[in-house]
Short mmCIF file of C-alpha atoms and ligand atoms in Angstrom, two decimals:
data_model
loop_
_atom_site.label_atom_id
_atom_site.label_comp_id
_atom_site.label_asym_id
_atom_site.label_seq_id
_atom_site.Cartn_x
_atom_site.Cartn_y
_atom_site.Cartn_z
CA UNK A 1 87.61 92.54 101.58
CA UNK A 2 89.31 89.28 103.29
CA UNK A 3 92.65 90.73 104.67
CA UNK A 4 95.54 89.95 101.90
CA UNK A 5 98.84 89.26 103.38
CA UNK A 6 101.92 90.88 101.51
CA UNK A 7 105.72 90.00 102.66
CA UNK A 8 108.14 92.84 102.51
CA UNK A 9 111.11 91.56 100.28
CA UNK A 10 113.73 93.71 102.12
CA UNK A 11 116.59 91.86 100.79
CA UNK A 12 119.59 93.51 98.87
CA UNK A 13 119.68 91.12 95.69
CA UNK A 14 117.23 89.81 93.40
CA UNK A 15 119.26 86.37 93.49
CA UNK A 16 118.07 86.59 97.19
CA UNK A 17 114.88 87.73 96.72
CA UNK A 18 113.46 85.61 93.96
CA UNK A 19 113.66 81.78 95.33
CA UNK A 20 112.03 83.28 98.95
CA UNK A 21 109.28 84.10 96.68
CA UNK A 22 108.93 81.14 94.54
CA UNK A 23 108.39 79.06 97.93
CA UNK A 24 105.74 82.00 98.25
CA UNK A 25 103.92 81.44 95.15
CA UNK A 26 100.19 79.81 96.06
CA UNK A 27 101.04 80.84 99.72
CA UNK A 28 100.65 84.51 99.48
CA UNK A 29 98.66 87.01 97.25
CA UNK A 30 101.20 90.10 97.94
CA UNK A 31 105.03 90.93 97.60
CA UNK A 32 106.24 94.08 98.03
CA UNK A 33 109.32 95.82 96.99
CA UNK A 34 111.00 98.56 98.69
CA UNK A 35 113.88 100.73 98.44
CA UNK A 36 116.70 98.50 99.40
CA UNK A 37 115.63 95.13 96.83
CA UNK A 38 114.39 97.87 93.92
CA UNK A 39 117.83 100.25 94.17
CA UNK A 40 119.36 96.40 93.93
CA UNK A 41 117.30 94.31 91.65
CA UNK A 42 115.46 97.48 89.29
CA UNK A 43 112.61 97.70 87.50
CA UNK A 44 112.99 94.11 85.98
CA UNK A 45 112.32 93.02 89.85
CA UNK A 46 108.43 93.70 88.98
CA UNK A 47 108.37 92.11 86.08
CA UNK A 48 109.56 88.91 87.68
CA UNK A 49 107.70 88.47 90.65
CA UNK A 50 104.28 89.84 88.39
CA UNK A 51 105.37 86.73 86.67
CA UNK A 52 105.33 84.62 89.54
CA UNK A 53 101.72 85.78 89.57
CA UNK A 54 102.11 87.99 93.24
CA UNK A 55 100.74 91.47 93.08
CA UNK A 56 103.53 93.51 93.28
CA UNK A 57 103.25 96.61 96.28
CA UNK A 58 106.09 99.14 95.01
CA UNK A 59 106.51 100.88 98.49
CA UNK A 60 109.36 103.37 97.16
CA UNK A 61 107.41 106.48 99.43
CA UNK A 62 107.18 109.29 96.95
CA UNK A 63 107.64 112.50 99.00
CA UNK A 64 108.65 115.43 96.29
CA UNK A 65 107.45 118.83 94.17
CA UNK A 66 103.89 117.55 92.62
CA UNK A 67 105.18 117.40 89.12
CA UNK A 68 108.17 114.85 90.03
CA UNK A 69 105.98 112.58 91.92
CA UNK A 70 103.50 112.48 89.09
CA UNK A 71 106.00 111.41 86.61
CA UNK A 72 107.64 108.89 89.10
CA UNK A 73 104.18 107.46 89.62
CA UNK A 74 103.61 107.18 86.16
CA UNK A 75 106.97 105.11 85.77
CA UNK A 76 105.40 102.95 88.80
CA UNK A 77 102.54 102.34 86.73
CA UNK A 78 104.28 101.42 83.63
CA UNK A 79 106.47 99.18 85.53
CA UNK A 80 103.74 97.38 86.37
CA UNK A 81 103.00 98.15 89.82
CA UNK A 82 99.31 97.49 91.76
CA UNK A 83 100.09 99.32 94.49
CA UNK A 84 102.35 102.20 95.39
CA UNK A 85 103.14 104.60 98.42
CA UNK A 86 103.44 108.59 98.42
CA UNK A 87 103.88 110.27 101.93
CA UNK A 88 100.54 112.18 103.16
CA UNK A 89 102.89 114.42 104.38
CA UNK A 90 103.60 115.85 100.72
CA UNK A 91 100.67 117.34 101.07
CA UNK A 92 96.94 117.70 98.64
CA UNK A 93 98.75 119.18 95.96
CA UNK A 94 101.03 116.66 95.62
CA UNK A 95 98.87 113.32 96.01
CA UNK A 96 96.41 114.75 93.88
CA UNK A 97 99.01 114.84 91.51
CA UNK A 98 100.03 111.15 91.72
CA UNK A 99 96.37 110.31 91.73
CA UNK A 100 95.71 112.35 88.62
CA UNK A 101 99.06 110.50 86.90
CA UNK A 102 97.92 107.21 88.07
CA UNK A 103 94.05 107.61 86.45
CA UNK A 104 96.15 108.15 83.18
CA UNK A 105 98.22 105.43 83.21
CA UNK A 106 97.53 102.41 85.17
CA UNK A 107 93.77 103.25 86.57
CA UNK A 108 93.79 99.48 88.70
CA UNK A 109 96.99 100.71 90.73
CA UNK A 110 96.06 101.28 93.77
CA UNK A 111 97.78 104.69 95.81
CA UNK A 112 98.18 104.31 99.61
CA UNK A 113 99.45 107.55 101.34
CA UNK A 114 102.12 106.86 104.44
CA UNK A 115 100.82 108.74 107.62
CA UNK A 116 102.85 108.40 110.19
CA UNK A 117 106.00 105.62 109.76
CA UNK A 118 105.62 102.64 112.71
CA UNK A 119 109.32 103.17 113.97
CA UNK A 120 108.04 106.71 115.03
CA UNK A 121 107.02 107.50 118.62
CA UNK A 122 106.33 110.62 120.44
CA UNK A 123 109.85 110.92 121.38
CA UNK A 124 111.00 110.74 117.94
CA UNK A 125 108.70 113.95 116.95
CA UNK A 126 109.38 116.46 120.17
CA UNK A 127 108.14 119.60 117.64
CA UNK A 128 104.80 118.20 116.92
CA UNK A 129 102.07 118.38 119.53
CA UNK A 130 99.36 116.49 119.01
CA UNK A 131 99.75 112.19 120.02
CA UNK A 132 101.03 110.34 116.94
CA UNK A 133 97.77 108.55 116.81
CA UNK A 134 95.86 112.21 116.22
CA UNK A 135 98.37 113.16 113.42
CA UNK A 136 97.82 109.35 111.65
CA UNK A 137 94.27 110.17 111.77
CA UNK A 138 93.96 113.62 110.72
CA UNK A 139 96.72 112.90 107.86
CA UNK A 140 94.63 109.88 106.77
CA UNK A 141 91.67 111.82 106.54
CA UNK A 142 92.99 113.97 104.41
CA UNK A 143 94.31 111.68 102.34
CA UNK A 144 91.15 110.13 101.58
CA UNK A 145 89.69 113.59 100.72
CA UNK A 146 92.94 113.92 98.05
CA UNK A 147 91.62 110.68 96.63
CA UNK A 148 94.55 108.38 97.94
CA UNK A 149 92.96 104.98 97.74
CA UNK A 150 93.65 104.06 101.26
CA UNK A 151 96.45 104.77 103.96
CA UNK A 152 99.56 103.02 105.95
CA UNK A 153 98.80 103.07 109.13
CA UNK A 154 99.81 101.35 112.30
CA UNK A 155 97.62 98.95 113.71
CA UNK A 156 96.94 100.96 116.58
CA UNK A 157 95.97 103.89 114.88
CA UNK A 158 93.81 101.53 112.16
CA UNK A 159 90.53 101.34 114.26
CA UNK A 160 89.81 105.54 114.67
CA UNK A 161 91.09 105.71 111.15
CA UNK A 162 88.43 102.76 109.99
CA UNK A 163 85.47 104.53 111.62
CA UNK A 164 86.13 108.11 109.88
CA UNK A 165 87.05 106.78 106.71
CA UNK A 166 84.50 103.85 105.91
CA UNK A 167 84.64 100.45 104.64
CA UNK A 168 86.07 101.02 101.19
CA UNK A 169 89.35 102.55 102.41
CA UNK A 170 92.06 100.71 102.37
CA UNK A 171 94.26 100.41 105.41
CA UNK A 172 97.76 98.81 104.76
CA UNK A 173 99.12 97.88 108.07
CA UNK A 174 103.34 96.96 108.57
CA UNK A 175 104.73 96.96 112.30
CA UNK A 176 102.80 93.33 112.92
CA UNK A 177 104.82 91.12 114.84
CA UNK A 178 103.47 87.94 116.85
CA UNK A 179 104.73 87.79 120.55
CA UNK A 180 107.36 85.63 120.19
CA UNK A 181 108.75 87.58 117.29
CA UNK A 182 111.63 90.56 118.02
CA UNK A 183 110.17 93.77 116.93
CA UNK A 184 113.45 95.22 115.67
CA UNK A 185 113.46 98.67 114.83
CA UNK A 186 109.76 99.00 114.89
CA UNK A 187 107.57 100.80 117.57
CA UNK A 188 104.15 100.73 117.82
CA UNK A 189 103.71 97.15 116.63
CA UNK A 190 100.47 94.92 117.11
CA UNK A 191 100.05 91.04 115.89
CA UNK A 192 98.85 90.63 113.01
CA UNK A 193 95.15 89.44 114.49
CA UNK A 194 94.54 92.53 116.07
CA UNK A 195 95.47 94.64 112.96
CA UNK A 196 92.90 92.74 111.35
CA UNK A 197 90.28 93.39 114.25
CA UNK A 198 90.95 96.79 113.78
CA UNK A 199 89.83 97.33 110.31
CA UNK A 200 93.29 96.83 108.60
CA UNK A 201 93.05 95.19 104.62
CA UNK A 202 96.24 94.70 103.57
CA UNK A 203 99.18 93.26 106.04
CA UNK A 204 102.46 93.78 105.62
CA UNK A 205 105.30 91.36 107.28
CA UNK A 206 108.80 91.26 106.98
CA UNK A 207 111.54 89.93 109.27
CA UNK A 208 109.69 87.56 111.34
CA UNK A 209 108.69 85.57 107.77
CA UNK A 210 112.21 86.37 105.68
CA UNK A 211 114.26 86.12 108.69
CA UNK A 212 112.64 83.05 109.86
CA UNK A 213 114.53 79.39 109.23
CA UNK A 214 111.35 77.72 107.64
CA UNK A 215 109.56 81.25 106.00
CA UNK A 216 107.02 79.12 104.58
CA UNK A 217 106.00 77.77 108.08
CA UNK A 218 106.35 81.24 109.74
CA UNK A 219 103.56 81.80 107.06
CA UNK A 220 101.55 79.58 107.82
CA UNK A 221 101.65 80.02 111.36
CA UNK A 222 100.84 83.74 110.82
CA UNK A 223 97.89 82.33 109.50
CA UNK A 224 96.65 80.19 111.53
CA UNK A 225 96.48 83.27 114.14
CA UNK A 226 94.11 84.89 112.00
CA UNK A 227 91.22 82.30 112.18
CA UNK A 228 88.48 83.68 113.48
CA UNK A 229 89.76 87.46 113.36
CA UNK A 230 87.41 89.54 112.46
CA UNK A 231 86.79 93.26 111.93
O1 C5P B 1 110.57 93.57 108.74
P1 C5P B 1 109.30 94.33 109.04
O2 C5P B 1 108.09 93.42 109.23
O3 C5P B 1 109.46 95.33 110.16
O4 C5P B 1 109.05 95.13 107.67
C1 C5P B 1 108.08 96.12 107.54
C2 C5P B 1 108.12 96.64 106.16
O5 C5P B 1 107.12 97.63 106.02
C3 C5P B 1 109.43 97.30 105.76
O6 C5P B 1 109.67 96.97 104.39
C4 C5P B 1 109.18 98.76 105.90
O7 C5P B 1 109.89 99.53 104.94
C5 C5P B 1 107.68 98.86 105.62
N1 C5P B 1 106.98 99.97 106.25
C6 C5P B 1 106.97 100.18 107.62
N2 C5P B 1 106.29 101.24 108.15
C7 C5P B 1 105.61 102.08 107.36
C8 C5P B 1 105.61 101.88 105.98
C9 C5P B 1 106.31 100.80 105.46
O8 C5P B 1 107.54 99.38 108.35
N3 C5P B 1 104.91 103.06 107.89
#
């Protein structure tokens, strides 16, 4: 698949939210909502931005008992999302769970399983002992075999993840930044054209397009850097 760009909506009102994304519409195929604009805005947030006509990424990061995150995926679904996040970390019992909720509800939706968050580095883990980029890998792998759709994943962790798991997994890569852009609280960032190069789908952008003074420009500029990148 072409890579689909989706803008992270971090914002802490709807009122703010909503007329970035109408200068979005036609621009970009994916929005997605995450803790901060969905503990503001609420369920109706889907419903408005589905009616924009984006596909709406509900990256809330499930991470609970099996049974929980199967009935909070099931409210995903209903709400409308077509895409969602659980944390690989939760474990097979527990994404098997979500996967088994989402085949009964909302079959399209698709379940991406967080491996290893992009503000992480080594120094941030001290008790685990194998390189972030081993841990991404092996949880992505088993994610895949839990029947998660696809994975986040950093962009430098996308490639090794890309050869194990095949074409048809979905990698959803945040952490892209162009050099010229601050990288924030974000680690192991790569641009956008080399997430694509290394097998990522789905890229996810925030700050440097809602923080921007022309966003609309910033995404088009984001673009243009991906002309020519291939996987
Ligand atoms: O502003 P920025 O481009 O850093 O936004 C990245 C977005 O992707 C944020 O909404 C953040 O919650 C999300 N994200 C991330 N790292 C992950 C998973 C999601 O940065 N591993």
């Amino acid at each position: 698949m072409n890579p689909q760009l989706v803008v992270a909506l971090d914002f802490p009102s709807a009122a703010l939210a909503l007329p970035l994304a109408q200068d979005l519409v036609g621009l970009v195929p994916w929005v997605k909502v995450g803790l901060e604009l969905y503990l503001a805005a609420g369920a109706p947030i889907v419903e408005q931005l589905k009616a924009k006509g984006f596909q709406v990424f509900l990256d809330l990061k499930f991470l609970d008992i099996p049974t929980t995150v199967a009935k909070a995926v099931r409210q995903a679904c209903q709400q409308g999302a077509d895409m969602l996040t659980v944390h690989a970390i939760g474990g097979g019992a527990m994404v098997e769970a979500a996967v088994a909720a989402r085949e009964a509800v909302c079959p399209a939706t698709r379940i991406v399983a967080v491996t290893v968050l992009t503000h992480l580095t080594a120094a941030d883990m001290p008790w685990v002992s194998p390189p972030l980029s081993v841990v991404a890998h092996d949880l992505a792998c088993h994610a895949q075999s839990w029947g998660a759709d696809g994975v986040v994943c950093s962009g430098h962790e996308a490639a090794a993840i890309r050869a194990s798991a095949g074409p048809e997994f979905l990698l959803v890569t945040p952490g892209l930044r162009l050099p010229e852009d601050a990288p924030g609280d974000q680690a192991r960032v790569v641009t956008p054209a080399q997430a694509v190069r290394a097998g990522s789908n789905f890229l996810v952008i925030g700050r440097p397009i809602t923080g921007a003074q022309d966003p609309t420009a910033a995404v088009r500029r984001i673009m243009e850097t991906l002309t020519g990148a291939q996987p």
